């Protein structure tokens, strides 16, 4: 699937859903707030969200870390329109910038006029990105020294009943969502290849996985 194809698909999926996305996703996109709480960027830090969607996470993070500057990219113009409105409603236009971009070939210098970020986070987006491993590897290269990449997404649900796992995955396929069972392993390989470190947490009986990849100082 080409970049244009995937962007068009996301626009079609979310053209209507974006209007009630946040109201429904709060019940099963678990781990987003613990991920934001763990960012802890230093004062004056630059923080990027890949796949910022409706802007919910960016607004939450910008409120929690008022001394940092935030950036968000998404491949869906429909979602970016919702994100832009959320940023304006929150009065955060001076600290949050948004752009339409594909994460795999994202050039931060061209898009935002900067080469790296102190924190990068991806919330429930790797399960929707076909080239997610390449996106994570590329994101690691955009980290400043001692920077951190935080990723939260669906886990294996091994601690939950089989009927629940089957029902969840069937439902997710309707929305072109594929949980990445090897997310922790991929994060570990990216960290090792770049001389960094990786930490992995299983959340809510393995409903979700949270990985943090740290670049060397």
Backbone as a ProteinNet text record, in pm:
[ID]
protein_1_A
[PRIMARY]
XXXXXXXXXXXXXXXXXXXXXXXXXXXXXXXXXXXXXXXXXXXXXXXXXXXXXXXXXXXXXXXXXXXXXXXXXXXXXXXXXXXXXXXXXXXXXXXXXXXXXXXXXXXXXXXXXXXXXXXXXXXXXXXXXXXXXXXXXXXXXXXXXXXXXXXXXXXXXXXXXXXXXXXXXXXXXXXXXXXXXXXXXXXXXXXXXXXXXXXXXXXXXXXXXXXXXXXXX
[TERTIARY]
84	0	87.8	60.9	138.9	96.7	179.4	149	14.3	-9.9	-135.7	-252.7	-235.8	-342.4	-374.8	-268.9	-292.2	-354.4	-309	-368.5	-515	-547.4	-686.4	-771.9	-714.5	-786.8	-818.3	-720	-743	-846.6	-846.5	-948.8	-1087.6	-1099.4	-1230	-1275.6	-1182.8	-1217.2	-1264.3	-1197.6	-1221.7	-1301.6	-1349.3	-1422.6	-1540.8	-1611.8	-1724.2	-1685.9	-1602.7	-1567.5	-1497.5	-1422.9	-1344.3	-1432.1	-1562.2	-1650.6	-1690.3	-1681.5	-1712.6	-1600.7	-1484	-1370.5	-1330.2	-1305.5	-1255.1	-1356.4	-1484.6	-1587.8	-1594.6	-1564.8	-1574.1	-1441.1	-1330	-1200.1	-1148.4	-1199.7	-1148.9	-1172.8	-1266	-1298.6	-1203.5	-1127.1	-1038.9	-900.2	-872.9	-735.8	-664.9	-645	-592.9	-442.1	-395	-251.5	-204.6	-293	-250.3	-206.4	-284.8	-250	-126.7	-110.2	17	137.6	121	230.6	264.1	162.3	184.4	249.3	203.9	261.7	408.5	448.4	587	679.9	625.5	710.9	812.4	766.3	850.8	960.7	922.5	1024.7	1089.8	1216.6	1281.5	1224.4	1239.4	1189.8	1246	1158.2	1198.9	1208.8	1168.3	1181.3	1087.4	1125.7	1041.1	986.6	855.5	788.1	704.8	722.9	651.2	558.9	435.1	347.2	332.3	357.6	337.5	200.1	117.4	-19.6	-104	-107.4	-170.2	-322.3	-381.8	-526.6	-604	-696	-783	-713.4	-590.3	-518.2	-540.1	-615.3	-646.7	-520	-425.6	-304.7	-215.9	-205.7	-124	-175.7	-306.5	-365.2	-339.4	-359.8	-334.9	-189.5	-97.7	44.4	85.6	36	72.1	22.9	-92	-142.5	-58.3	-13.5	62.8	205.8	258.6	397.6	401	363.8	349.3	479.6	594.1	721.8	779.7	704.7	752.8	675.6	732.8	669.5	633.4	517.1	463	438	457.5	441.8	364	280.4	204.8	194.1	207.9	188.6	86.2	16	-78.2	-89.9	-123.1	-136.1	-277.7	-369.5	-509.3	-541.7	-580	-620.1	-746.3	-835.5	-958.8	-927	-836.7	-800.8	-731.2	-645.5	-575.1	-671.3	-779.2	-878.2	-938	-966.8	-1017.9	-911.8	-787.6	-679.2	-660.7	-666.2	-650.9	-757.2	-879.9	-987.2	-967.1	-918.9	-894.6	-787.2	-682.2	-573.3	-623.8	-706.1	-760.3	-852.6	-939.1	-1030.1	-953.3	-838.3	-757.4	-669.6	-666.7	-584.6	-435.9	-398.3	-258.9	-188.3	-243.7	-186.7	-40.3	2.1	140.4	239.2	190.5	282.4	261.5	161.4	135.1	127.5	211.3	210.2	174.6	95.8	48.7	88.2	105.5	139.4	92.3	54.1	20.4	150.2	176.6	302.5	290.8	369.5	381.6	501.2	479.8	584.8	707	688.9	802.9	903.1	855.7	947.1	943.8	908.5	896	1031.9	1039.9	1161.1	1131.2	1168.8	1132.5	1191.7	1308.9	1369.8	1284.9	1236.8	1154.1	1017.1	958.6	821.2	814.9	904	897.8	1020.5	1121.1	1239.2	1330.3	1324.9	1413	1449.9	1565.5	1616.3	1586	1556.5	1533.8	1436.5	1401.4	1303.9	1352.7	1317.6	1355.8	1266.6	1143.9	1051.2	968.5	946.5	855.1	761.5	632.4	541.5	443.1	401.6	308.8	204.2	80.2	-27.4	-127.8	-131.1	-226.8	-226.5	-108	-94.3	-12.9	83.8	164	75.5	-37.5	-129	-207.9	-192	-261.3	-165.2	-36.2	62.4	124.4	106.9	163.1	314	386.3	532.8	576	508.7	528	670.1	734.1	870.7	966.1	948.5	1030.7	1002.4	876.6	839.6	906.5	907	972.2	1123.1	1183.3	1327.7	1361.1	1277.2	1299.1	1280.9	1180	1156.5	1276.8	1339.2	1456.9	1567.2	1583.6	1688.8	1658.2	1533.2	1494.7	1501.3	1549	1562.5	1690.1	1679.7	1798.6	1877.1	2005.6	2079.6	2003.8	1995.1	1919.8	1768.9	1725.5	1582.8	1514	1381.1	1303.5	1188.4	1169.6	1055.2	960.3	837.7	736.3	627.6	596.5	494.8	400.4	270.1	168.9	73.1	38.4	-53.6	-106.7	-190.7	-250.3	-143	-160.2	-71.4	-128	-84.3	-130.8	-258.9	-300.4	-419.1	-411.8	-291.9	-277.3	-340.3	-351.2	-410.9	-561.8	-621.7	-766.4	-827.6	-957	-1020.8	-1005.2	-998.2	-980.4	-1094.2	-1216.2	-1329.8	-1315.9	-1256.6	-1236.7	-1133.1	-1021.2	-916.5	-970.8	-1045.7	-1099.2	-1196.6	-1287.2	-1384.5	-1319.2	-1219.6	-1150.7	-1080.5	-1009.6	-931.3	-1021.7	-1132.9	-1228.9	-1281.9	-1316	-1368.6	-1262.3	-1138.7	-1031.6	-1006.3	-1019.6	-996.8	-1094.4	-1212.5	-1308.7	-1255.2	-1166.8	-1112	-965.6	-922.2	-786.3	-679.9	-708.9	-617.2	-561.5	-428.3	-362.3	-267.4	-302.8	-209.7	-74.2	32.8	170.5	229.6	218.2	266	415.5	488.8	634.2	680.5	591	629.7	746.6	743.6	858	988.6	980.9	1102.1	1158	1071.5	1115.8	1177.8	1114.1	1169.5	1306.9	1322.5	1451.7	1559.9	1525.2	1624.1	1664	1567.4	1598.1	1692	1664.2	1749.8	1890.2	1901.2	2032.4	2112.4	2046.5	2115.9	2167.1	2097.1	2136.8	2215	2253.5	2329.8	2248.8	2116.9	2030.2	1980.5	1871.3	1813	1662.8	1602.5	1459.5	1396.4	1279.2	1201.4	1061.8	1003.7	871.8	784.2	661.2	563.9	437.2	384	254.4	147.5	42.8	-59.6	-193.2	-265.2	-401.8	-411.2	-334.1	-332.9	-293.9	-199.7	-144.3	-242.6	-344.9	-431.7	-349.6	-256.9	-173.4	-27.2	58.7	203.7	253.9	345.4	409.4	560.9	622.7	767.5	827.7	947.6	1022.2	1162.6	1198.7	1331.2	1408.9	1524.3	1605.4	1731.7	1759.2	1882.5	1997.1	2115.9	2231.9	2255.4	2308.1	2336	2453.9
-119.5	0	124.9	218.6	340.4	437.3	541.7	644.6	708.1	741.5	804.1	710.6	581.7	485.2	478.1	469.8	457.5	584.4	699.4	824.1	833	790.8	790.4	694.6	576.6	479.3	537.2	599.8	658.2	769.7	847.8	951.3	889.3	779.8	715	652.6	589.9	525.7	627.9	744.3	839.5	962.8	968.3	1087.5	1116.7	1012.9	1030.6	994.2	891	844.7	951.3	1040	1137.8	1225.5	1238.1	1325.1	1263.4	1130.4	1066.3	972.6	985.1	895.9	895.8	1013	1020.7	969.1	991.3	946.9	795.3	725.2	579	512.2	567	500.5	500.5	588	592.5	461.9	380.2	255.9	141.3	155.5	43	83.6	210.5	251.3	277.3	168.2	177.4	199.7	274.3	298	429.9	504.4	632.3	730.6	742.6	838.2	795.6	665.9	626.2	655.4	639.6	671.7	820.8	906.2	1050.6	1087.3	1023.6	1051.8	1013.6	915.3	870.4	948.7	1040.1	1116.5	1201.4	1277.2	1360.8	1434	1513	1585.2	1693.9	1723.3	1831.9	1966.7	2070	2202.9	2247	2302.3	2349	2239.5	2118.1	2004.5	2016.9	1949	1934.4	1792	1780.8	1651.2	1631.2	1516.7	1485.7	1367.1	1378.2	1261.9	1220.2	1093.9	1035.4	970.8	1009.5	960.8	1028.6	1161.2	1237.8	1232.6	1184.2	1166.3	1291.6	1280.4	1392.7	1498.3	1474.1	1569.8	1550	1446.8	1424	1411.7	1329.3	1306.7	1430.4	1501	1622.1	1726.5	1743.4	1840.7	1798.6	1669.3	1619.3	1643	1607.3	1619.2	1766	1851.8	1993.4	2057.1	2014.6	2065.5	2014.5	1890.3	1829.8	1882.9	1922.8	1970.6	2109.9	2211.9	2345.9	2412	2354.3	2414.4	2350.7	2261.9	2194.6	2241.4	2213.5	2246.5	2117.1	2114.9	1991.5	2001.4	1886.1	1874.2	1745.6	1750.2	1630.2	1612.8	1488.2	1458.7	1346.6	1347.9	1241.1	1232.8	1112.8	1092.2	1121.1	1142.2	1168.7	1316.8	1379.4	1519.5	1536.4	1436.9	1442.4	1451.3	1364	1365.2	1495.7	1546.4	1671.1	1788.1	1787.3	1893.1	1888.9	1767.7	1754.2	1794	1754.5	1789.6	1940.6	2005.5	2150.2	2220.1	2172.7	2232.3	2207	2086.2	2054.8	2145.1	2170.6	2257.4	2400.1	2447.2	2582.6	2592.6	2492.5	2494.2	2498.1	2431	2427.3	2550.3	2637.4	2758	2728.8	2625.6	2581	2606.6	2695.6	2717	2758.3	2825.9	2874.3	2764.6	2654.6	2548	2415.8	2408.5	2284.3	2313.6	2243.6	2257.8	2124.1	2129.8	2009.9	2013	1894	1886.4	1754.1	1758	1637.4	1574.2	1450.6	1386	1235.7	1163.5	1019	989.3	912	891	820.5	736.8	660.2	748.2	850.9	937.8	1081	1095.1	1224.8	1293.1	1417.7	1499	1613.2	1601.1	1703.6	1840.5	1843	1972.4	2046.9	1973.9	2037.3	2075.1	1989.5	2010.8	2109.5	2094.6	2176.9	2264.9	2253	2335.7	2293.8	2164.7	2112.7	1969	1924.4	1793.6	1681.3	1716.7	1609.3	1653	1556.3	1577.9	1508.3	1565.4	1505.5	1387.2	1392.7	1281.5	1264.3	1138.4	1104.3	997.4	1010.9	906.5	866.9	739.9	681.2	604.4	646.7	586.6	516.6	384.8	304.6	340	361.4	388.3	281.8	216.3	114.6	0.3	-22.3	-128.8	-92.6	31.1	74	113.2	112.4	153.4	29.2	8.2	-111.5	-124.8	-15.4	-16.6	26.1	-24.8	24.7	4.1	-105.8	-128.8	-22.7	12.5	117.5	252.6	276.6	402.6	415	307.2	312	332.3	262.1	278	420.6	476.1	614.1	711.9	687	775	776.7	661.9	654.7	747.5	758.2	844.6	992	1024.5	1163.9	1203	1113.9	1146.2	1225.7	1323.9	1394.7	1301.2	1330.1	1248.9	1237.5	1115.1	1082.7	1097.3	1113	1122.1	987.5	990.1	868	855.2	732.9	697.6	612.8	660.1	588.9	538.5	409.8	350.5	266.8	293.5	211	159.8	31.7	-27.9	-158.8	-223.7	-348.8	-453.7	-526.6	-636.4	-769	-877	-1010.7	-1052.3	-980.7	-1014.7	-1156.5	-1204.9	-1341.5	-1360.9	-1255	-1266.9	-1257.1	-1247.7	-1231.4	-1354.9	-1377.8	-1497.4	-1505.8	-1629	-1650.9	-1590.2	-1598.6	-1543.7	-1392.5	-1327.7	-1183.4	-1150	-1222.3	-1198.1	-1214.8	-1321.7	-1347.9	-1238.2	-1200.6	-1096.8	-962.4	-927.8	-800.2	-795.4	-901	-898.5	-902	-969	-965.9	-824.8	-759.6	-623.1	-526.3	-542.1	-452.4	-464	-584.4	-601.3	-518.9	-496.4	-413.3	-271.9	-228.6	-92.5	-91.4	-201.8	-211.3	-198	-256	-253.5	-394	-404.2	-532.9	-522.6	-582.2	-579	-636.9	-575.7	-617.2	-696.6	-827.6	-912.8	-896.2	-861.6	-850.1	-707.3	-620.1	-482	-474.5	-546.2	-538	-586.4	-693.9	-746.9	-648.3	-587.2	-489.3	-368.6	-321.4	-208.5	-242.5	-364.4	-406.6	-408.5	-454.5	-458.9	-319	-228.6	-90.4	-27.6	-50.7	3.6	-53.2	-184.4	-249	-200.3	-186.5	-141.9	0.7	81.3	221.2	248.8	143.1	163	221.1	200.9	255	147.9	177.7	85.2	76.4	-34.1	-53.6	-109.8	-58.6	-110.3	-144.3	-251.4	-297.1	-323.1	-272.1	-296.2	-356.4	-458.5	-515.5	-450.8	-397.7	-324.3	-398.4	-394.4	-446.6	-591.3	-679.2	-822	-844	-765.4	-773.8	-728.3	-651.6	-590.9	-497	-424.8	-328.4	-347.6	-305.4	-304.3	-161.7	-129.4	2.1	-18.7	34.4	23.1	163.6	173.1	299.2	268	330.2	314.3	442.6	431.7	548.3	552.3	667.4	685.1	721.3	678.5	707.5	858.6	903.2	1046.2	1089.8
0	0	0	-90.2	-98.2	10.8	28.6	127.4	98.8	-28.4	-64.4	-38.5	-68.5	-43.5	105.5	187.8	332.1	388.5	342.7	388.4	349.4	227.6	183.1	263.1	295	376.7	513.7	576.7	708.3	703.9	596.5	582.3	572.5	497.1	482	614	684.8	812.1	914.3	919.2	1027.1	987.3	863.3	820	911.5	951.8	1043.7	1186.7	1201.5	1336	1419.8	1354.2	1430.2	1518.4	1482.7	1559.3	1693.2	1706.3	1834.5	1878.9	1814.9	1841.3	1988.5	2045	2182.1	2283.3	2257.1	2351.4	2360.4	2252.1	2251.7	2283.2	2236.5	2251.5	2395.2	2478.1	2615.8	2690	2641.8	2711.2	2675.8	2567	2533.6	2484	2463.1	2432.2	2564.3	2637.6	2773.6	2772.3	2870.4	2882.5	2826.3	2762.7	2705.6	2813.9	2919	3023.9	3102.8	3137.4	3199.3	3110.3	2978	2887.6	2895.2	2891.9	2899.7	3033.4	3140.6	3272.2	3278.8	3197.9	3198.9	3108.1	3028.7	2936.5	3013.1	3107	3193.4	3116	3015.6	2938.7	3023.1	2998.3	3072.6	3028.8	3111.4	3074.5	2939.7	2856.8	2725.2	2620.8	2655.3	2563.8	2444.8	2337.4	2219.7	2219.4	2207.2	2215.4	2089.5	2024.2	1900.2	1920.8	1872	1864.1	1718.7	1692.5	1559.6	1557.1	1459.9	1454.7	1560.8	1557.3	1665.8	1663.2	1554.3	1550.7	1582.6	1677.7	1713.2	1798.3	1838.6	1922.3	2070.9	2107.2	2248.3	2333	2288	2366.5	2371	2260.4	2257	2355.6	2358.4	2450.7	2595	2624.1	2759.6	2800.4	2710.4	2741.4	2755.4	2667.8	2674.4	2804	2850.7	2978.8	3094.6	3084.2	3193.4	3200.7	3084.1	3079.2	3015.4	3090.6	3033.3	2991	3028.3	2989.6	2862.6	2800.1	2679.3	2556.7	2440.9	2313.4	2241.7	2178	2123.7	1973.2	1909	1764.5	1736.1	1634.4	1600.3	1450.3	1404.6	1262.9	1249.3	1138.2	1105.8	954.1	906.5	762.1	714.9	810.4	777.8	793.8	684.2	689.6	772.8	766.3	845	995.1	1040.5	1181.7	1220.5	1133.1	1164	1180.3	1105.9	1122.5	1262.9	1310.7	1447.6	1549.5	1525.4	1616.8	1624	1509.7	1508.2	1590	1580	1658.9	1808.5	1842.6	1984.1	2042.9	1966.1	2012.3	2033.8	1942.3	1955	2076.1	2093.9	2208.9	2340.2	2342.5	2464.8	2480.3	2379.7	2386.4	2381.1	2307.4	2306.1	2172.4	2091.3	1957.7	1960.7	2065.9	2070.4	2106.5	2162.2	2204.4	2130.8	2045.5	1972.5	1822.9	1745.5	1599.8	1537.1	1430.6	1363.1	1216.2	1158	1015.8	958.5	831.4	756.4	707.8	748.9	711.4	728.6	650.6	663.5	752.8	857.5	958	902	800.6	750.1	676.2	608.2	534	587.4	713.7	778.6	791.7	744.5	755.3	852.3	979	1077	1047.5	985.2	952.6	850.3	752.1	648.3	702.9	783.9	831	946.7	1043.8	1164.5	1187.8	1102.7	1118.1	1231.8	1268.8	1372.8	1335.2	1385.6	1344.6	1442.9	1569.8	1667.2	1775.7	1860.7	1966.9	2094	2208.2	2335.6	2371.9	2328.1	2347.7	2219.7	2183.4	2075	2129.7	2103.1	2148.6	2038.8	2045.8	1948.6	2027.4	2018.1	2096.7	2005.4	2013.3	1936.9	1788.2	1735.1	1592.2	1520.9	1590.5	1520.6	1473.5	1541.5	1500	1374.8	1327.2	1205.2	1093.7	1121.4	1021.5	958.1	827.6	763.9	784.7	773.6	785.3	925.4	1027	1163.5	1215	1176.4	1223.9	1168.8	1041.7	981.2	1046.2	1080.3	1144.5	1280.8	1357.4	1488.8	1474.6	1379.1	1357.9	1315.3	1229.2	1184.4	1299.6	1383.2	1498.1	1590.7	1610.2	1697.1	1647.1	1515.7	1459.5	1481.3	1509.6	1531.8	1679.6	1765.6	1907	1932.1	2018.4	2065.8	2158	2185.1	2282.5	2414.2	2466.1	2588.1	2568.8	2443	2414.6	2428.5	2436.9	2459.9	2360.8	2312.9	2228.8	2313.4	2332.3	2410.8	2316.3	2324.3	2237.2	2322.1	2310.8	2376.1	2269.5	2280.3	2182.4	2239.7	2162.1	2207.2	2235	2345.6	2378.8	2330.7	2392.5	2353.7	2424	2527.3	2607.2	2664.3	2691.3	2741.3	2878.8	2954.5	3086.4	3086.3	2968	2955.2	2890.1	2906	2849	2697.6	2646.6	2502.7	2422.5	2474.1	2400.5	2384.7	2487.2	2479.6	2372.9	2372.8	2272.7	2132.2	2111.2	1977	1934.9	2024.6	1991.7	1965.1	2047.9	2029.4	1894.9	1860.8	1736.5	1613.7	1622.5	1512	1492.2	1600.6	1593.2	1542	1586.6	1542.9	1393	1339.4	1194.6	1111.1	1163.3	1089.8	1068.3	1157.5	1150.1	1106.5	1042.8	987.7	1096.9	1213.5	1326.9	1349.1	1357.3	1377.8	1496.5	1611.2	1725.4	1687.1	1736.4	1702.9	1818.4	1810.7	1919.2	1943	1837.6	1849.5	1877.4	1922.5	1953	2051.2	2165.1	2257.8	2195	2115.5	2052.2	1950.9	1872	1772.8	1842.2	1949.2	2024.2	2079.9	2128.1	2180.8	2075.3	1955.9	1847.3	1803.7	1798.9	1760.8	1863.1	1990.9	2096.5	2086.8	2068.6	2062.6	1942.9	1827.7	1706.5	1720.4	1799.7	1815.6	1941.4	2012.3	2135.4	2248.5	2243.3	2347.2	2441.8	2509.9	2606.2	2582.6	2630.1	2610.1	2736.4	2770.8	2882.6	2833	2887.8	2844	2965.1	2960	3066.9	3007.5	3072.2	3035.3	3122.3	3059.5	3132.4	3126.8	3236.6	3240.6	3190.3	3257.3	3223.8	3077.8	3033.5	2898.2	2790.6	2831.2	2730.2	2642.2	2705.1	2632.4	2666.8	2574.3	2594.5	2587.7	2676.2	2676.5	2669.1	2566	2553.4	2553.8	2611.1	2612.1	2561.7	2450.6	2392.1	2416.9	2481.5	2516.8	2435	2376	2299.7	2394.1	2363.1	2447.6	2455.4	2566.8	2585.8	2499.3
[MASK]
+++++++++++++++++++++++++++++++++++++++++++++++++++++++++++++++++++++++++++++++++++++++++++++++++++++++++++++++++++++++++++++++++++++++++++++++++++++++++++++++++++++++++++++++++++++++++++++++++++++++++++++++++++++++++

